[in-house]
Amino acid sequence: LRDKKKRIWLATVEEENAVDLKALKRRLGASGSLSFGSAELLMETLGVIPGSVTPFGLLNDAERKVTMILDETLLAAGQVNAHPLRNDRTTAVSADDLLAFIKAEGYEPLIIDFSKPLEGEA
């Protein structure tokens, strides 16, 4: 996701949880509307094409432009399935190992519980 100021967020959310972009915008303090990144932005920052977005793409964020958002629901799960930089494969890791990977890459993810309405949602 990106905002008007070109700040970039990568949100990894459990598939059953809905994401209200307007409420998330308020939660993040984003400027203007949140929108999905273009194909060019995805390749430039994460090294992936649309449909292949994955937390593993943080490996390619050399300029550290991305802020990582993790759904708290995922951290309670036994395992997390994600694309390994391409969408024709899936890899499973424990939630603890995913968090360890993200931190080892130098990110302190913002943890949000997407199973509950975000502040400001009706």
mmCIF file of N, CA and C in Angstrom:
data_model
loop_
_atom_site.group_PDB
_atom_site.id
_atom_site.type_symbol
_atom_site.label_atom_id
_atom_site.label_comp_id
_atom_site.label_asym_id
_atom_site.label_seq_id
_atom_site.Cartn_x
_atom_site.Cartn_y
_atom_site.Cartn_z
ATOM 1 N N LEU A 1 0.847 -1.172 0.000
ATOM 2 C CA LEU A 1 0.000 0.000 0.000
ATOM 3 C C LEU A 1 0.888 1.229 0.000
ATOM 4 N N ARG A 2 0.364 2.318 -0.581
ATOM 5 C CA ARG A 2 1.118 3.568 -0.558
ATOM 6 C C ARG A 2 0.148 4.717 -0.359
ATOM 7 N N ASP A 3 0.704 5.831 0.126
ATOM 8 C CA ASP A 3 -0.133 7.006 0.325
ATOM 9 C C ASP A 3 0.344 8.143 -0.563
ATOM 10 N N LYS A 4 -0.279 9.309 -0.412
ATOM 11 C CA LYS A 4 0.034 10.463 -1.252
ATOM 12 C C LYS A 4 1.488 10.915 -1.075
ATOM 13 N N LYS A 5 2.040 10.715 0.110
ATOM 14 C CA LYS A 5 3.431 11.105 0.372
ATOM 15 C C LYS A 5 4.428 10.036 -0.066
ATOM 16 N N LYS A 6 3.931 9.008 -0.746
ATOM 17 C CA LYS A 6 4.738 7.908 -1.275
ATOM 18 C C LYS A 6 5.354 7.027 -0.189
ATOM 19 N N ARG A 7 4.731 7.037 1.005
ATOM 20 C CA ARG A 7 5.132 6.076 2.033
ATOM 21 C C ARG A 7 4.551 4.728 1.643
ATOM 22 N N ILE A 8 5.267 3.660 1.991
ATOM 23 C CA ILE A 8 4.899 2.316 1.539
ATOM 24 C C ILE A 8 4.729 1.385 2.736
ATOM 25 N N TRP A 9 3.630 0.622 2.719
ATOM 26 C CA TRP A 9 3.359 -0.384 3.742
ATOM 27 C C TRP A 9 3.106 -1.716 3.056
ATOM 28 N N LEU A 10 3.593 -2.780 3.660
ATOM 29 C CA LEU A 10 3.299 -4.143 3.219
ATOM 30 C C LEU A 10 2.489 -4.797 4.332
ATOM 31 N N ALA A 11 1.229 -5.072 4.059
ATOM 32 C CA ALA A 11 0.344 -5.686 5.050
ATOM 33 C C ALA A 11 0.148 -7.157 4.725
ATOM 34 N N THR A 12 0.475 -8.006 5.680
ATOM 35 C CA THR A 12 0.233 -9.440 5.554
ATOM 36 C C THR A 12 -0.872 -9.777 6.544
ATOM 37 N N VAL A 13 -2.032 -10.166 5.989
ATOM 38 C CA VAL A 13 -3.252 -10.326 6.767
ATOM 39 C C VAL A 13 -3.821 -11.724 6.550
ATOM 40 N N GLU A 14 -4.327 -12.322 7.624
ATOM 41 C CA GLU A 14 -4.965 -13.633 7.539
ATOM 42 C C GLU A 14 -6.112 -13.545 6.541
ATOM 43 N N GLU A 15 -6.246 -14.547 5.686
ATOM 44 C CA GLU A 15 -7.160 -14.473 4.551
ATOM 45 C C GLU A 15 -8.620 -14.270 4.912
ATOM 46 N N GLU A 16 -9.053 -14.653 6.097
ATOM 47 C CA GLU A 16 -10.453 -14.489 6.503
ATOM 48 C C GLU A 16 -10.760 -13.069 7.015
ATOM 49 N N ASN A 17 -9.747 -12.294 7.288
ATOM 50 C CA ASN A 17 -9.948 -10.965 7.868
ATOM 51 C C ASN A 17 -10.074 -9.898 6.788
ATOM 52 N N ALA A 18 -11.068 -9.047 6.947
ATOM 53 C CA ALA A 18 -11.278 -7.939 6.013
ATOM 54 C C ALA A 18 -10.367 -6.773 6.396
ATOM 55 N N VAL A 19 -10.013 -5.977 5.397
ATOM 56 C CA VAL A 19 -9.197 -4.792 5.633
ATOM 57 C C VAL A 19 -9.964 -3.578 5.128
ATOM 58 N N ASP A 20 -10.322 -2.693 6.046
ATOM 59 C CA ASP A 20 -10.978 -1.436 5.702
ATOM 60 C C ASP A 20 -9.862 -0.412 5.466
ATOM 61 N N LEU A 21 -9.616 -0.088 4.199
ATOM 62 C CA LEU A 21 -8.497 0.806 3.879
ATOM 63 C C LEU A 21 -8.675 2.201 4.463
ATOM 64 N N LYS A 22 -9.908 2.678 4.588
ATOM 65 C CA LYS A 22 -10.125 4.006 5.166
ATOM 66 C C LYS A 22 -9.762 4.008 6.654
ATOM 67 N N ALA A 23 -10.171 2.973 7.367
ATOM 68 C CA ALA A 23 -9.829 2.877 8.782
ATOM 69 C C ALA A 23 -8.327 2.651 8.957
ATOM 70 N N LEU A 24 -7.733 1.828 8.091
ATOM 71 C CA LEU A 24 -6.293 1.585 8.169
ATOM 72 C C LEU A 24 -5.517 2.869 7.897
ATOM 73 N N LYS A 25 -5.992 3.659 6.949
ATOM 74 C CA LYS A 25 -5.367 4.954 6.645
ATOM 75 C C LYS A 25 -5.312 5.814 7.900
ATOM 76 N N ARG A 26 -6.419 5.891 8.619
ATOM 77 C CA ARG A 26 -6.447 6.684 9.857
ATOM 78 C C ARG A 26 -5.497 6.094 10.891
ATOM 79 N N ARG A 27 -5.490 4.777 11.013
ATOM 80 C CA ARG A 27 -4.620 4.100 11.994
ATOM 81 C C ARG A 27 -3.150 4.371 11.712
ATOM 82 N N LEU A 28 -2.778 4.408 10.424
ATOM 83 C CA LEU A 28 -1.385 4.607 10.040
ATOM 84 C C LEU A 28 -0.984 6.076 9.972
ATOM 85 N N GLY A 29 -1.984 6.966 9.966
ATOM 86 C CA GLY A 29 -1.688 8.384 9.782
ATOM 87 C C GLY A 29 -1.259 8.671 8.359
ATOM 88 N N ALA A 30 -1.794 7.903 7.434
ATOM 89 C CA ALA A 30 -1.433 8.053 6.021
ATOM 90 C C ALA A 30 -2.007 9.349 5.469
ATOM 91 N N SER A 31 -1.349 9.869 4.473
ATOM 92 C CA SER A 31 -1.764 11.103 3.813
ATOM 93 C C SER A 31 -2.556 10.766 2.561
ATOM 94 N N GLY A 32 -3.790 11.288 2.464
ATOM 95 C CA GLY A 32 -4.631 10.945 1.323
ATOM 96 C C GLY A 32 -5.086 9.509 1.442
ATOM 97 N N SER A 33 -5.591 8.985 0.369
ATOM 98 C CA SER A 33 -6.082 7.602 0.359
ATOM 99 C C SER A 33 -4.931 6.618 0.271
ATOM 100 N N LEU A 34 -5.156 5.418 0.803
ATOM 101 C CA LEU A 34 -4.214 4.322 0.582
ATOM 102 C C LEU A 34 -4.572 3.675 -0.743
ATOM 103 N N SER A 35 -3.576 3.336 -1.519
ATOM 104 C CA SER A 35 -3.816 2.639 -2.774
ATOM 105 C C SER A 35 -2.818 1.490 -2.884
ATOM 106 N N PHE A 36 -3.142 0.554 -3.759
ATOM 107 C CA PHE A 36 -2.232 -0.559 -3.984
ATOM 108 C C PHE A 36 -1.071 -0.089 -4.847
ATOM 109 N N GLY A 37 0.099 -0.611 -4.573
ATOM 110 C CA GLY A 37 1.282 -0.235 -5.335
ATOM 111 C C GLY A 37 1.205 -0.704 -6.772
ATOM 112 N N SER A 38 1.793 0.073 -7.647
ATOM 113 C CA SER A 38 1.853 -0.281 -9.066
ATOM 114 C C SER A 38 2.806 -1.457 -9.279
ATOM 115 N N ALA A 39 2.716 -2.050 -10.455
ATOM 116 C CA ALA A 39 3.631 -3.145 -10.797
ATOM 117 C C ALA A 39 5.080 -2.684 -10.710
ATOM 118 N N GLU A 40 5.332 -1.455 -11.129
ATOM 119 C CA GLU A 40 6.698 -0.918 -11.089
ATOM 120 C C GLU A 40 7.180 -0.774 -9.648
ATOM 121 N N LEU A 41 6.311 -0.262 -8.779
ATOM 122 C CA LEU A 41 6.689 -0.089 -7.375
ATOM 123 C C LEU A 41 6.952 -1.434 -6.710
ATOM 124 N N LEU A 42 6.109 -2.430 -7.001
ATOM 125 C CA LEU A 42 6.308 -3.754 -6.423
ATOM 126 C C LEU A 42 7.648 -4.345 -6.846
ATOM 127 N N MET A 43 7.984 -4.213 -8.112
ATOM 128 C CA MET A 43 9.256 -4.754 -8.587
ATOM 129 C C MET A 43 10.427 -3.979 -7.984
ATOM 130 N N GLU A 44 10.303 -2.656 -7.946
ATOM 131 C CA GLU A 44 11.384 -1.806 -7.427
ATOM 132 C C GLU A 44 11.666 -2.068 -5.945
ATOM 133 N N THR A 45 10.620 -2.205 -5.137
ATOM 134 C CA THR A 45 10.827 -2.317 -3.698
ATOM 135 C C THR A 45 10.913 -3.755 -3.195
ATOM 136 N N LEU A 46 10.079 -4.651 -3.731
ATOM 137 C CA LEU A 46 10.006 -6.014 -3.210
ATOM 138 C C LEU A 46 10.533 -7.075 -4.180
ATOM 139 N N GLY A 47 10.777 -6.683 -5.427
ATOM 140 C CA GLY A 47 11.273 -7.647 -6.407
ATOM 141 C C GLY A 47 10.236 -8.671 -6.822
ATOM 142 N N VAL A 48 8.962 -8.272 -6.796
ATOM 143 C CA VAL A 48 7.880 -9.187 -7.163
ATOM 144 C C VAL A 48 6.920 -8.512 -8.132
ATOM 145 N N ILE A 49 6.115 -9.338 -8.793
ATOM 146 C CA ILE A 49 5.079 -8.844 -9.682
ATOM 147 C C ILE A 49 3.739 -8.869 -8.949
ATOM 148 N N PRO A 50 2.736 -8.140 -9.434
ATOM 149 C CA PRO A 50 1.414 -8.214 -8.802
ATOM 150 C C PRO A 50 0.939 -9.668 -8.721
ATOM 151 N N GLY A 51 0.326 -10.007 -7.606
ATOM 152 C CA GLY A 51 -0.118 -11.375 -7.377
ATOM 153 C C GLY A 51 0.913 -12.225 -6.661
ATOM 154 N N SER A 52 2.117 -11.708 -6.504
ATOM 155 C CA SER A 52 3.186 -12.450 -5.842
ATOM 156 C C SER A 52 3.695 -11.743 -4.593
ATOM 157 N N VAL A 53 2.964 -10.766 -4.118
ATOM 158 C CA VAL A 53 3.404 -9.993 -2.959
ATOM 159 C C VAL A 53 3.482 -10.900 -1.740
ATOM 160 N N THR A 54 4.559 -10.756 -0.989
ATOM 161 C CA THR A 54 4.873 -11.662 0.099
ATOM 162 C C THR A 54 5.778 -10.958 1.107
ATOM 163 N N PRO A 55 5.688 -11.325 2.374
ATOM 164 C CA PRO A 55 6.629 -10.731 3.325
ATOM 165 C C PRO A 55 8.079 -11.095 3.014
ATOM 166 N N PHE A 56 8.293 -12.176 2.282
ATOM 167 C CA PHE A 56 9.658 -12.551 1.913
ATOM 168 C C PHE A 56 10.291 -11.531 0.956
ATOM 169 N N GLY A 57 9.464 -10.707 0.320
ATOM 170 C CA GLY A 57 9.970 -9.651 -0.548
ATOM 171 C C GLY A 57 10.787 -8.603 0.198
ATOM 172 N N LEU A 58 10.693 -8.573 1.524
ATOM 173 C CA LEU A 58 11.511 -7.629 2.293
ATOM 174 C C LEU A 58 12.998 -7.831 2.025
ATOM 175 N N LEU A 59 13.370 -9.040 1.619
ATOM 176 C CA LEU A 59 14.763 -9.308 1.232
ATOM 177 C C LEU A 59 15.256 -8.332 0.169
ATOM 178 N N ASN A 60 14.355 -7.883 -0.690
ATOM 179 C CA ASN A 60 14.726 -7.037 -1.822
ATOM 180 C C ASN A 60 14.563 -5.547 -1.559
ATOM 181 N N ASP A 61 14.100 -5.162 -0.382
ATOM 182 C CA ASP A 61 13.881 -3.759 -0.055
ATOM 183 C C ASP A 61 15.194 -3.133 0.424
ATOM 184 N N ALA A 62 16.122 -2.971 -0.491
ATOM 185 C CA ALA A 62 17.470 -2.493 -0.157
ATOM 186 C C ALA A 62 17.466 -1.101 0.479
ATOM 187 N N GLU A 63 16.528 -0.255 0.071
ATOM 188 C CA GLU A 63 16.480 1.111 0.602
ATOM 189 C C GLU A 63 15.605 1.228 1.834
ATOM 190 N N ARG A 64 15.063 0.116 2.294
ATOM 191 C CA ARG A 64 14.216 0.089 3.487
ATOM 192 C C ARG A 64 13.084 1.121 3.414
ATOM 193 N N LYS A 65 12.365 1.093 2.301
ATOM 194 C CA LYS A 65 11.242 1.999 2.079
ATOM 195 C C LYS A 65 9.944 1.477 2.699
ATOM 196 N N VAL A 66 9.874 0.178 2.939
ATOM 197 C CA VAL A 66 8.625 -0.474 3.333
ATOM 198 C C VAL A 66 8.483 -0.513 4.856
ATOM 199 N N THR A 67 7.268 -0.254 5.323
ATOM 200 C CA THR A 67 6.899 -0.512 6.706
ATOM 201 C C THR A 67 6.053 -1.778 6.705
ATOM 202 N N MET A 68 6.461 -2.753 7.482
ATOM 203 C CA MET A 68 5.781 -4.047 7.532
ATOM 204 C C MET A 68 4.634 -4.010 8.529
ATOM 205 N N ILE A 69 3.467 -4.505 8.102
ATOM 206 C CA ILE A 69 2.302 -4.654 8.969
ATOM 207 C C ILE A 69 1.955 -6.136 9.013
ATOM 208 N N LEU A 70 1.833 -6.678 10.213
ATOM 209 C CA LEU A 70 1.434 -8.074 10.380
ATOM 210 C C LEU A 70 0.113 -8.144 11.131
ATOM 211 N N ASP A 71 -0.749 -9.005 10.652
ATOM 212 C CA ASP A 71 -2.011 -9.266 11.322
ATOM 213 C C ASP A 71 -1.720 -10.085 12.573
ATOM 214 N N GLU A 72 -2.200 -9.602 13.712
ATOM 215 C CA GLU A 72 -1.997 -10.308 14.982
ATOM 216 C C GLU A 72 -2.552 -11.732 14.920
ATOM 217 N N THR A 73 -3.605 -11.932 14.137
ATOM 218 C CA THR A 73 -4.199 -13.261 13.979
ATOM 219 C C THR A 73 -3.178 -14.255 13.440
ATOM 220 N N LEU A 74 -2.303 -13.815 12.545
ATOM 221 C CA LEU A 74 -1.283 -14.701 11.982
ATOM 222 C C LEU A 74 -0.290 -15.153 13.046
ATOM 223 N N LEU A 75 0.014 -14.252 13.968
ATOM 224 C CA LEU A 75 0.992 -14.592 15.000
ATOM 225 C C LEU A 75 0.472 -15.661 15.952
ATOM 226 N N ALA A 76 -0.847 -15.804 16.035
ATOM 227 C CA ALA A 76 -1.452 -16.834 16.871
ATOM 228 C C ALA A 76 -1.582 -18.167 16.135
ATOM 229 N N ALA A 77 -1.357 -18.141 14.827
ATOM 230 C CA ALA A 77 -1.495 -19.356 14.013
ATOM 231 C C ALA A 77 -0.266 -20.247 14.176
ATOM 232 N N GLY A 78 -0.468 -21.512 13.964
ATOM 233 C CA GLY A 78 0.650 -22.449 14.014
ATOM 234 C C GLY A 78 1.606 -22.262 12.850
ATOM 235 N N GLN A 79 1.032 -22.030 11.671
ATOM 236 C CA GLN A 79 1.875 -21.816 10.501
ATOM 237 C C GLN A 79 1.252 -20.760 9.609
ATOM 238 N N VAL A 80 2.110 -20.136 8.812
ATOM 239 C CA VAL A 80 1.702 -19.101 7.870
ATOM 240 C C VAL A 80 2.136 -19.554 6.492
ATOM 241 N N ASN A 81 1.216 -19.484 5.534
ATOM 242 C CA ASN A 81 1.539 -19.812 4.150
ATOM 243 C C ASN A 81 1.756 -18.521 3.369
ATOM 244 N N ALA A 82 2.819 -18.478 2.580
ATOM 245 C CA ALA A 82 3.125 -17.282 1.795
ATOM 246 C C ALA A 82 3.830 -17.689 0.511
ATOM 247 N N HIS A 83 3.749 -16.808 -0.477
ATOM 248 C CA HIS A 83 4.465 -17.043 -1.727
ATOM 249 C C HIS A 83 5.956 -16.828 -1.501
ATOM 250 N N PRO A 84 6.789 -17.668 -2.099
ATOM 251 C CA PRO A 84 8.238 -17.474 -2.005
ATOM 252 C C PRO A 84 8.760 -16.631 -3.178
ATOM 253 N N LEU A 85 8.269 -15.378 -3.283
ATOM 254 C CA LEU A 85 8.640 -14.405 -4.322
ATOM 255 C C LEU A 85 8.033 -14.718 -5.687
ATOM 256 N N ARG A 86 7.213 -15.736 -5.783
ATOM 257 C CA ARG A 86 6.494 -16.073 -7.014
ATOM 258 C C ARG A 86 5.178 -16.719 -6.614
ATOM 259 N N ASN A 87 4.143 -16.524 -7.433
ATOM 260 C CA ASN A 87 2.816 -16.960 -7.006
ATOM 261 C C ASN A 87 2.404 -18.354 -7.472
ATOM 262 N N ASP A 88 3.316 -19.081 -8.058
ATOM 263 C CA ASP A 88 2.971 -20.449 -8.454
ATOM 264 C C ASP A 88 3.489 -21.466 -7.439
ATOM 265 N N ARG A 89 3.951 -20.969 -6.304
ATOM 266 C CA ARG A 89 4.434 -21.814 -5.224
ATOM 267 C C ARG A 89 3.950 -21.226 -3.895
ATOM 268 N N THR A 90 3.905 -22.048 -2.886
ATOM 269 C CA THR A 90 3.579 -21.604 -1.542
ATOM 270 C C THR A 90 4.543 -22.278 -0.585
ATOM 271 N N THR A 91 4.971 -21.537 0.402
ATOM 272 C CA THR A 91 5.818 -22.108 1.437
ATOM 273 C C THR A 91 5.158 -21.867 2.783
ATOM 274 N N ALA A 92 5.354 -22.765 3.704
ATOM 275 C CA ALA A 92 4.785 -22.639 5.040
ATOM 276 C C ALA A 92 5.912 -22.444 6.045
ATOM 277 N N VAL A 93 5.713 -21.484 6.934
ATOM 278 C CA VAL A 93 6.658 -21.244 8.025
ATOM 279 C C VAL A 93 5.840 -21.065 9.299
ATOM 280 N N SER A 94 6.466 -21.301 10.419
ATOM 281 C CA SER A 94 5.759 -21.030 11.666
ATOM 282 C C SER A 94 5.627 -19.517 11.819
ATOM 283 N N ALA A 95 4.631 -19.092 12.542
ATOM 284 C CA ALA A 95 4.441 -17.663 12.790
ATOM 285 C C ALA A 95 5.674 -17.087 13.480
ATOM 286 N N ASP A 96 6.251 -17.826 14.413
ATOM 287 C CA ASP A 96 7.457 -17.358 15.102
ATOM 288 C C ASP A 96 8.621 -17.186 14.141
ATOM 289 N N ASP A 97 8.764 -18.132 13.203
ATOM 290 C CA ASP A 97 9.861 -18.026 12.232
ATOM 291 C C ASP A 97 9.644 -16.869 11.258
ATOM 292 N N LEU A 98 8.383 -16.617 10.881
ATOM 293 C CA LEU A 98 8.106 -15.473 10.015
ATOM 294 C C LEU A 98 8.482 -14.181 10.730
ATOM 295 N N LEU A 99 8.089 -14.052 11.972
ATOM 296 C CA LEU A 99 8.431 -12.861 12.749
ATOM 297 C C LEU A 99 9.941 -12.738 12.919
ATOM 298 N N ALA A 100 10.615 -13.849 13.160
ATOM 299 C CA ALA A 100 12.079 -13.836 13.289
ATOM 300 C C ALA A 100 12.736 -13.397 11.983
ATOM 301 N N PHE A 101 12.220 -13.880 10.841
ATOM 302 C CA PHE A 101 12.750 -13.469 9.534
ATOM 303 C C PHE A 101 12.610 -11.962 9.346
ATOM 304 N N ILE A 102 11.407 -11.454 9.621
ATOM 305 C CA ILE A 102 11.144 -10.020 9.431
ATOM 306 C C ILE A 102 12.095 -9.194 10.295
ATOM 307 N N LYS A 103 12.266 -9.599 11.535
ATOM 308 C CA LYS A 103 13.164 -8.861 12.437
ATOM 309 C C LYS A 103 14.621 -9.004 12.010
ATOM 310 N N ALA A 104 14.997 -10.185 11.518
ATOM 311 C CA ALA A 104 16.374 -10.394 11.051
ATOM 312 C C ALA A 104 16.693 -9.522 9.835
ATOM 313 N N GLU A 105 15.664 -9.167 9.075
ATOM 314 C CA GLU A 105 15.852 -8.276 7.928
ATOM 315 C C GLU A 105 15.885 -6.802 8.343
ATOM 316 N N GLY A 106 15.729 -6.552 9.630
ATOM 317 C CA GLY A 106 15.848 -5.193 10.139
ATOM 318 C C GLY A 106 14.540 -4.433 10.286
ATOM 319 N N TYR A 107 13.433 -5.130 10.308
ATOM 320 C CA TYR A 107 12.121 -4.497 10.425
ATOM 321 C C TYR A 107 11.511 -4.810 11.779
ATOM 322 N N GLU A 108 10.835 -3.831 12.341
ATOM 323 C CA GLU A 108 10.008 -4.042 13.528
ATOM 324 C C GLU A 108 8.577 -3.864 13.045
ATOM 325 N N PRO A 109 7.880 -4.974 12.798
ATOM 326 C CA PRO A 109 6.553 -4.857 12.184
ATOM 327 C C PRO A 109 5.541 -4.196 13.118
ATOM 328 N N LEU A 110 4.618 -3.491 12.494
ATOM 329 C CA LEU A 110 3.465 -2.961 13.190
ATOM 330 C C LEU A 110 2.457 -4.101 13.275
ATOM 331 N N ILE A 111 2.042 -4.462 14.479
ATOM 332 C CA ILE A 111 1.112 -5.573 14.675
ATOM 333 C C ILE A 111 -0.290 -4.991 14.858
ATOM 334 N N ILE A 112 -1.218 -5.409 14.003
ATOM 335 C CA ILE A 112 -2.600 -4.937 14.060
ATOM 336 C C ILE A 112 -3.523 -6.152 14.065
ATOM 337 N N ASP A 113 -4.531 -6.129 14.934
ATOM 338 C CA ASP A 113 -5.507 -7.213 14.982
ATOM 339 C C ASP A 113 -6.626 -6.909 13.982
ATOM 340 N N PHE A 114 -6.530 -7.492 12.798
ATOM 341 C CA PHE A 114 -7.522 -7.273 11.747
ATOM 342 C C PHE A 114 -8.790 -8.104 11.959
ATOM 343 N N SER A 115 -8.816 -8.955 12.994
ATOM 344 C CA SER A 115 -10.031 -9.722 13.256
ATOM 345 C C SER A 115 -11.083 -8.870 13.950
ATOM 346 N N LYS A 116 -10.691 -7.688 14.427
ATOM 347 C CA LYS A 116 -11.601 -6.744 15.080
ATOM 348 C C LYS A 116 -11.639 -5.471 14.267
ATOM 349 N N PRO A 117 -12.746 -4.739 14.335
ATOM 350 C CA PRO A 117 -12.800 -3.451 13.616
ATOM 351 C C PRO A 117 -11.678 -2.522 14.087
ATOM 352 N N LEU A 118 -11.054 -1.851 13.136
ATOM 353 C CA LEU A 118 -10.033 -0.874 13.491
ATOM 354 C C LEU A 118 -10.704 0.345 14.079
ATOM 355 N N GLU A 119 -9.991 1.081 14.888
ATOM 356 C CA GLU A 119 -10.541 2.294 15.491
ATOM 357 C C GLU A 119 -11.077 3.202 14.398
ATOM 358 N N GLY A 120 -12.287 3.692 14.600
ATOM 359 C CA GLY A 120 -12.903 4.576 13.605
ATOM 360 C C GLY A 120 -13.837 3.859 12.660
ATOM 361 N N GLU A 121 -13.822 2.514 12.668
ATOM 362 C CA GLU A 121 -14.760 1.763 11.838
ATOM 363 C C GLU A 121 -16.125 1.737 12.513
ATOM 364 N N ALA A 122 -17.149 1.686 11.705
ATOM 365 C CA ALA A 122 -18.510 1.597 12.260
ATOM 366 C C ALA A 122 -18.803 0.194 12.708
#
